[in-house]
PDB file of C-alpha atoms and ligand atoms in Angstrom:
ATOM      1  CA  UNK A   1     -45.023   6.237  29.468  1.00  0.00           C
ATOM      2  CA  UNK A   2     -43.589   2.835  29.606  1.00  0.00           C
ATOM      3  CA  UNK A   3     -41.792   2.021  32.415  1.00  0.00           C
ATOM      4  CA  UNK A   4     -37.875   0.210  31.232  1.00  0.00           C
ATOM      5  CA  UNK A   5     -39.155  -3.091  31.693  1.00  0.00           C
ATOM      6  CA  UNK A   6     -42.553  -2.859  30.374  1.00  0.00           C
ATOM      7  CA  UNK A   7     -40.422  -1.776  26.997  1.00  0.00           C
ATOM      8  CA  UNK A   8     -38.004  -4.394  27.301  1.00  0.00           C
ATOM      9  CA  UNK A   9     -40.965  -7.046  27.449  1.00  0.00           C
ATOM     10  CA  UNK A  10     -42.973  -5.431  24.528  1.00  0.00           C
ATOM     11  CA  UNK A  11     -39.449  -5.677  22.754  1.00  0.00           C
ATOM     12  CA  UNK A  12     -39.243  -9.571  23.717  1.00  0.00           C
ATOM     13  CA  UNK A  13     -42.835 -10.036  22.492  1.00  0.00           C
ATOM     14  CA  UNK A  14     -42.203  -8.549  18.968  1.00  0.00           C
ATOM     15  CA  UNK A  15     -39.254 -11.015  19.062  1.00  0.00           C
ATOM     16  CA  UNK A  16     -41.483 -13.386  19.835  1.00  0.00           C
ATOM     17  CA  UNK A  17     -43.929 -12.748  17.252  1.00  0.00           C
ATOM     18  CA  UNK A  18     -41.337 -12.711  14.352  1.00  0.00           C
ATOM     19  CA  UNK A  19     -40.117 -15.882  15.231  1.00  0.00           C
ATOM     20  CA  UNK A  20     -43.716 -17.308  15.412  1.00  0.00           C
ATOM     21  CA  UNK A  21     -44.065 -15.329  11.667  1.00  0.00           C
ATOM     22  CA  UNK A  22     -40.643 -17.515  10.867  1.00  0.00           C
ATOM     23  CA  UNK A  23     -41.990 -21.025  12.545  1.00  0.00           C
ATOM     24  CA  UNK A  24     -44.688 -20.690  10.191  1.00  0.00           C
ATOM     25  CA  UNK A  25     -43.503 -19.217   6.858  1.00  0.00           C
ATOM     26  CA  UNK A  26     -40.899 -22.686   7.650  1.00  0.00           C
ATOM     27  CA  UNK A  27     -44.103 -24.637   8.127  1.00  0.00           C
ATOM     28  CA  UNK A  28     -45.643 -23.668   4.938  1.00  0.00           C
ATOM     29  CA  UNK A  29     -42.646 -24.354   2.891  1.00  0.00           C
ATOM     30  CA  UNK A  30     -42.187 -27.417   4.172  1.00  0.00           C
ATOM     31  CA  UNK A  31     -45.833 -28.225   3.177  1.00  0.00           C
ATOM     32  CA  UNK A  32     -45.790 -26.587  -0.387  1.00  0.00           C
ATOM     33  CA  UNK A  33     -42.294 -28.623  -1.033  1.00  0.00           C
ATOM     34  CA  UNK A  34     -44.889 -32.050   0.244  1.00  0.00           C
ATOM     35  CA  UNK A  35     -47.803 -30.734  -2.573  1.00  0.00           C
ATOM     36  CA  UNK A  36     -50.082 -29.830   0.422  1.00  0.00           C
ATOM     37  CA  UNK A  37     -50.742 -26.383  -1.373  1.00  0.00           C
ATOM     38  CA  UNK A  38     -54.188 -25.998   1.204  1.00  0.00           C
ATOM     39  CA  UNK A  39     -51.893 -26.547   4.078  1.00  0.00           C
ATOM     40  CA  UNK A  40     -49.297 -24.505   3.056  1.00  0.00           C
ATOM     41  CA  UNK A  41     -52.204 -21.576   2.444  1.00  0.00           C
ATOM     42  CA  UNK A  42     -52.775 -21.772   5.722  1.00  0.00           C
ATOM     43  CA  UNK A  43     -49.663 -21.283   7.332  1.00  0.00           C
ATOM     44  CA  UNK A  44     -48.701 -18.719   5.024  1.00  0.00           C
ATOM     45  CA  UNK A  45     -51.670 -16.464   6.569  1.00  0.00           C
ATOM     46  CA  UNK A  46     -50.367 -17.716   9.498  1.00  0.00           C
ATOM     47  CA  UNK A  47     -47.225 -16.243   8.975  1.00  0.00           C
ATOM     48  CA  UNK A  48     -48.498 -13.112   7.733  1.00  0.00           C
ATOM     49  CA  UNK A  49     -50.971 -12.823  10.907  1.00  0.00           C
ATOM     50  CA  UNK A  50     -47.719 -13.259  13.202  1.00  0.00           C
ATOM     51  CA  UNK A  51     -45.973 -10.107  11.056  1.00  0.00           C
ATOM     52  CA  UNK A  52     -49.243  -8.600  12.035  1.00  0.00           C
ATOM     53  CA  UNK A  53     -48.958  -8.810  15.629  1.00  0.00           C
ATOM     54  CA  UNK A  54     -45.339  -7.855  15.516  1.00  0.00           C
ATOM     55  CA  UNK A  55     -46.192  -4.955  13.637  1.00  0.00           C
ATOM     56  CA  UNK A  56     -48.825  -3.967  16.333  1.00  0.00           C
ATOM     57  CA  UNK A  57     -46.374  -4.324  19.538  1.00  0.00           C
ATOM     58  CA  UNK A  58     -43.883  -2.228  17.730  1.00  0.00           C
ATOM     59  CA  UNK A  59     -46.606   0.714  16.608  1.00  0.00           C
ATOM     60  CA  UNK A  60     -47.876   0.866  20.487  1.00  0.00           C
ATOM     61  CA  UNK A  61     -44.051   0.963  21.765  1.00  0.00           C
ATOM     62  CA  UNK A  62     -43.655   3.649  19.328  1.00  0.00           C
ATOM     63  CA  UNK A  63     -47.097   5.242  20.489  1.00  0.00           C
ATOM     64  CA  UNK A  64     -46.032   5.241  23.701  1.00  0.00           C
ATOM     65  CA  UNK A  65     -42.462   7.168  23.351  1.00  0.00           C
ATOM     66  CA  UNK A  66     -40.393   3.453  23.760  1.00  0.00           C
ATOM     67  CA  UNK A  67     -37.678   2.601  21.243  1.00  0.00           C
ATOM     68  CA  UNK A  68     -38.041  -0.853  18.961  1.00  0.00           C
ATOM     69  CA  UNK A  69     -34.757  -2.521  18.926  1.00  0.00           C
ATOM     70  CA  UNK A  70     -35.329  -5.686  16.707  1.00  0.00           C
ATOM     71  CA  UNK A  71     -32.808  -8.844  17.391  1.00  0.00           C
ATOM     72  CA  UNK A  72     -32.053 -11.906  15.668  1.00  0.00           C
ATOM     73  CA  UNK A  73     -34.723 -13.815  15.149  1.00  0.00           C
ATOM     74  CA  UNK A  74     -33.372 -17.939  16.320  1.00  0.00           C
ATOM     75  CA  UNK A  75     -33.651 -20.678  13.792  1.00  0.00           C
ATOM     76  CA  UNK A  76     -36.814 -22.818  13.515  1.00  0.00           C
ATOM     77  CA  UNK A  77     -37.706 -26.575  12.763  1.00  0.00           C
ATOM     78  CA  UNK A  78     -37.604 -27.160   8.867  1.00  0.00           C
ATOM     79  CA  UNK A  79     -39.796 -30.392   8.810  1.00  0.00           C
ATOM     80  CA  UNK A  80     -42.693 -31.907  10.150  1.00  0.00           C
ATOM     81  CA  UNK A  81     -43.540 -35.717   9.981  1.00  0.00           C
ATOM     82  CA  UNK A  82     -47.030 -35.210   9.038  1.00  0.00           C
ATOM     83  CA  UNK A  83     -49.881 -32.218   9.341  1.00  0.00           C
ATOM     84  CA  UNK A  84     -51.029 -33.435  12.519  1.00  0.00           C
ATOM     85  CA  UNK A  85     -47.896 -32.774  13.960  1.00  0.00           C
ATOM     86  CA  UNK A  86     -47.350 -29.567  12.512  1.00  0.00           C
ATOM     87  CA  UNK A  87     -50.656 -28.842  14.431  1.00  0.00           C
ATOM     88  CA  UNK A  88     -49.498 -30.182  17.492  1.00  0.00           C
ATOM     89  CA  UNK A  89     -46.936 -27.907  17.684  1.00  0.00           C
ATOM     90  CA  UNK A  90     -48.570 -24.832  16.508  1.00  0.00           C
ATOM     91  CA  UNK A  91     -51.150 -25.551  19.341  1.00  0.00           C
ATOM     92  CA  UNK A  92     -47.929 -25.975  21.869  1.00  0.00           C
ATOM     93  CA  UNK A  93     -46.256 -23.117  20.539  1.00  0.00           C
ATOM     94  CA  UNK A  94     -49.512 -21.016  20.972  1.00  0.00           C
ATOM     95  CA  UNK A  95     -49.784 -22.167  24.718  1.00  0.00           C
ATOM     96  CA  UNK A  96     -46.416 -20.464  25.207  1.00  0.00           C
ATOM     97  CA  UNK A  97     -47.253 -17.176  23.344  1.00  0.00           C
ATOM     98  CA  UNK A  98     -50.476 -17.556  25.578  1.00  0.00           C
ATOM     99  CA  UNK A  99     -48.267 -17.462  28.340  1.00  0.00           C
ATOM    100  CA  UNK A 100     -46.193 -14.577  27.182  1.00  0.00           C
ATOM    101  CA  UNK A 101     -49.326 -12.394  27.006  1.00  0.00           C
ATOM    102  CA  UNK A 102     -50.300 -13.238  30.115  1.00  0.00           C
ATOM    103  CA  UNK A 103     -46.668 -11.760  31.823  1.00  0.00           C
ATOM    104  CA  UNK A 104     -46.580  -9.088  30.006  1.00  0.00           C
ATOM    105  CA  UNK A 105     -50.374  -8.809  31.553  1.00  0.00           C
ATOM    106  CA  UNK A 106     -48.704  -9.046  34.872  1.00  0.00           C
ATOM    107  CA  UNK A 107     -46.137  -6.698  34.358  1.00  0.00           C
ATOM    108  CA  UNK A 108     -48.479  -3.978  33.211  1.00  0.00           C
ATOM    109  CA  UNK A 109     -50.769  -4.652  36.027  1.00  0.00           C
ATOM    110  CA  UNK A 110     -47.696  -4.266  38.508  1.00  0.00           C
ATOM    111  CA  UNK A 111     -47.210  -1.421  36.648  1.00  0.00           C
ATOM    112  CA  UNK A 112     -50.648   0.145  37.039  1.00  0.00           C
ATOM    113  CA  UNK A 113     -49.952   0.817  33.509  1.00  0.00           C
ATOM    114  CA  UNK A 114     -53.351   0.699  32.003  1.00  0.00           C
ATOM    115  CA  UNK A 115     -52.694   1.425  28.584  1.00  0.00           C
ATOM    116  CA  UNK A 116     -50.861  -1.557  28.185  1.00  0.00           C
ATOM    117  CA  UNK A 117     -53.462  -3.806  29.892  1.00  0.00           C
ATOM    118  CA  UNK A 118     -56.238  -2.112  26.666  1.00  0.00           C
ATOM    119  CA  UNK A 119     -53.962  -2.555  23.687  1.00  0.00           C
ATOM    120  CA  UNK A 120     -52.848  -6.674  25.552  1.00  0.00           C
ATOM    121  CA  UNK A 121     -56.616  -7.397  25.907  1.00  0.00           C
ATOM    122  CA  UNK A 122     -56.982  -7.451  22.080  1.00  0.00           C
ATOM    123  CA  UNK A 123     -53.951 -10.450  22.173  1.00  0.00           C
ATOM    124  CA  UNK A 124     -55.418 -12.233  25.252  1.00  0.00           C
ATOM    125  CA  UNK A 125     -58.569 -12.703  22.894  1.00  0.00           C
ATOM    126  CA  UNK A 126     -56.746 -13.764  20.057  1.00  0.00           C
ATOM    127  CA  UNK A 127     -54.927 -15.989  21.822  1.00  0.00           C
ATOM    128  CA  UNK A 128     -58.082 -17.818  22.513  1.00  0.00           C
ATOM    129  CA  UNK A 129     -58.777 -18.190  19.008  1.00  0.00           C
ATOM    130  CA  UNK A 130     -55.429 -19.221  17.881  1.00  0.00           C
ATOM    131  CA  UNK A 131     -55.339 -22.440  20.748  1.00  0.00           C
ATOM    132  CA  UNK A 132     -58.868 -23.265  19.791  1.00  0.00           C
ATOM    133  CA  UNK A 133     -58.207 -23.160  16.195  1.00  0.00           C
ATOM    134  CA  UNK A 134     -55.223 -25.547  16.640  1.00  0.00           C
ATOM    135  CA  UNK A 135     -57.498 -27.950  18.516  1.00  0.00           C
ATOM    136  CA  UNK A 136     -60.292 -28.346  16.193  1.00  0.00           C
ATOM    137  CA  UNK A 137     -57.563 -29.307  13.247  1.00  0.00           C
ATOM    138  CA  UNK A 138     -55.497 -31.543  15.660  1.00  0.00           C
ATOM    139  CA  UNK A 139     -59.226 -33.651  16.369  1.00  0.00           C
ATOM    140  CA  UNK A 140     -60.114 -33.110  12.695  1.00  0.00           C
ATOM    141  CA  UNK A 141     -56.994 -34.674  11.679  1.00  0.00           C
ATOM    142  CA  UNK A 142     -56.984 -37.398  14.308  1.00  0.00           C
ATOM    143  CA  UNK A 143     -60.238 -38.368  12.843  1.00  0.00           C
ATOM    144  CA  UNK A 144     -59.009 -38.286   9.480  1.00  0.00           C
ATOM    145  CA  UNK A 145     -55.673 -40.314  10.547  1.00  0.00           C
ATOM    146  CA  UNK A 146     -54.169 -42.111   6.916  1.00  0.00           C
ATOM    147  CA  UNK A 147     -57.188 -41.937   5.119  1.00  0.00           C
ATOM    148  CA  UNK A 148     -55.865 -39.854   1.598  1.00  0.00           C
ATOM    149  CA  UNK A 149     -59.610 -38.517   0.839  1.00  0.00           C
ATOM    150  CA  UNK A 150     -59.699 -36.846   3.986  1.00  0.00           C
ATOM    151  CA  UNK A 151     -56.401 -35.498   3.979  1.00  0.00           C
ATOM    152  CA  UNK A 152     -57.348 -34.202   0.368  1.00  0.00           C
ATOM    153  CA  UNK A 153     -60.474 -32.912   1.172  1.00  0.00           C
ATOM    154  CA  UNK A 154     -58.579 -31.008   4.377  1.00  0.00           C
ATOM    155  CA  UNK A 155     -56.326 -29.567   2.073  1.00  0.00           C
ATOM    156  CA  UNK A 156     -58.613 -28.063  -0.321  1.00  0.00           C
ATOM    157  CA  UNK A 157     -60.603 -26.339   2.556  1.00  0.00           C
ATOM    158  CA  UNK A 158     -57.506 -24.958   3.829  1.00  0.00           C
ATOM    159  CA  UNK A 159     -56.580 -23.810   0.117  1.00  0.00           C
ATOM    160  CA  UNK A 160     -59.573 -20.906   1.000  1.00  0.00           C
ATOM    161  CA  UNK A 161     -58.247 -18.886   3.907  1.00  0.00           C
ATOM    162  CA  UNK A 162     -57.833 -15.542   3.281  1.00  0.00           C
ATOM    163  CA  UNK A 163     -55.431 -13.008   4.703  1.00  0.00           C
ATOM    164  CA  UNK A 164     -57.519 -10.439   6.656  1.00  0.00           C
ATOM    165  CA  UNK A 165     -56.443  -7.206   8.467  1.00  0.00           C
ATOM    166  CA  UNK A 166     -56.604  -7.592  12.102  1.00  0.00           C
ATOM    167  CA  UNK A 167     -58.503  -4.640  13.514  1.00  0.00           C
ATOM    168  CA  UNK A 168     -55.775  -3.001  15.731  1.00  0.00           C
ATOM    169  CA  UNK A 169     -54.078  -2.472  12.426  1.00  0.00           C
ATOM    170  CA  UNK A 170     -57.004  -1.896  10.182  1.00  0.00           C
ATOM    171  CA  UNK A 171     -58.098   0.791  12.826  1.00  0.00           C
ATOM    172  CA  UNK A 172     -54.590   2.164  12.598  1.00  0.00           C
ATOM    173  CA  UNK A 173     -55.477   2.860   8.655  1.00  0.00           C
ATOM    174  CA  UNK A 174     -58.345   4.750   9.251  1.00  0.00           C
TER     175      UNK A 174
HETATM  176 FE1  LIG B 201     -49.004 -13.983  17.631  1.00  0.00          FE
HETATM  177 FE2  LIG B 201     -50.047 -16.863  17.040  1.00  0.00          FE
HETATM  178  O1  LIG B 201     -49.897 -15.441  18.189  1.00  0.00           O
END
């Protein structure tokens, strides 16, 4: 059972997660329309990884007896002045999702709601991944700065990421 305000923060985090789906669906189009088809690979898994998460917070408020209201979802940036800086603020976006996580942590701990704390540890993880992945492109790209070979060269590596399942879901489909 969640308590009112554990529910209302799970519903703030699914917000949270569409809009981070949004940021980055923007992202990719914006990098598709600049012939960066890698890039825009990227951030379309991106954005299909964020639907993912949002999908997850909604099954476990359902799980749990809670109701999923969905709100709007606020408008998003529409262009970037290079890749690097498209990275910069996926890695400064992360920190805040980061952040989220870690109140809603607080909340369930408050709570003694232990449920909550299992299913968050699986996005405190992640979380990790997602700041650290961030990084290594913002260095990579620093290093690559103007130079067109590089960029190229990024861009076809990026034009491989694949779309995976993440395993709360995949579980789910068992
Ligand atoms: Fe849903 Fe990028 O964290």
């Amino acid at each position: 059972m969640l308590s009112k305000r554990m529910e209302e923060a799970l519903n703030a985090q699914v917000n949270a997660e569409f809009w981070s789906a949004y940021l980055y669906l923007s992202m990719s189009m914006h990098f598709e329309n600049e012939s960066y088809k890698g890039i825009a690979n990227w951030f379309k898994v991106q954005f299909q990884e964020e639907q993912d998460h949002a999908t997850i917070f909604m099954n476990y408020i359902n799980s749990m007896g809670g109701k999923v209201t969905l709100r709007p979802i606020d408008a998003v940036e529409t262009s970037w002045n290079s890749i690097l800086h498209a990275y910069e603020e996926t890695l400064r976006h992360e920190k805040v999702v980061t952040g989220l996580i870690n109140d809603l942590y607080s909340i369930a701990i408050e709570d003694k709601d232990y449920a909550t704390q299992s299913m968050l540890k699986w996005f405190i993880d992640e979380q990790i991944e997602e700041e650290e992945t961030a990084r290594d492109y913002i260095d990579a790209l620093k290093k690559i700065g103007d130079n067109g070979y590089g960029l190229y060269m990024l861009d076809k590596e990026l034009a491989a990421r694949t779309y995976t399942t993440p395993a709360p879901l995949a579980n789910n489909n068992e």
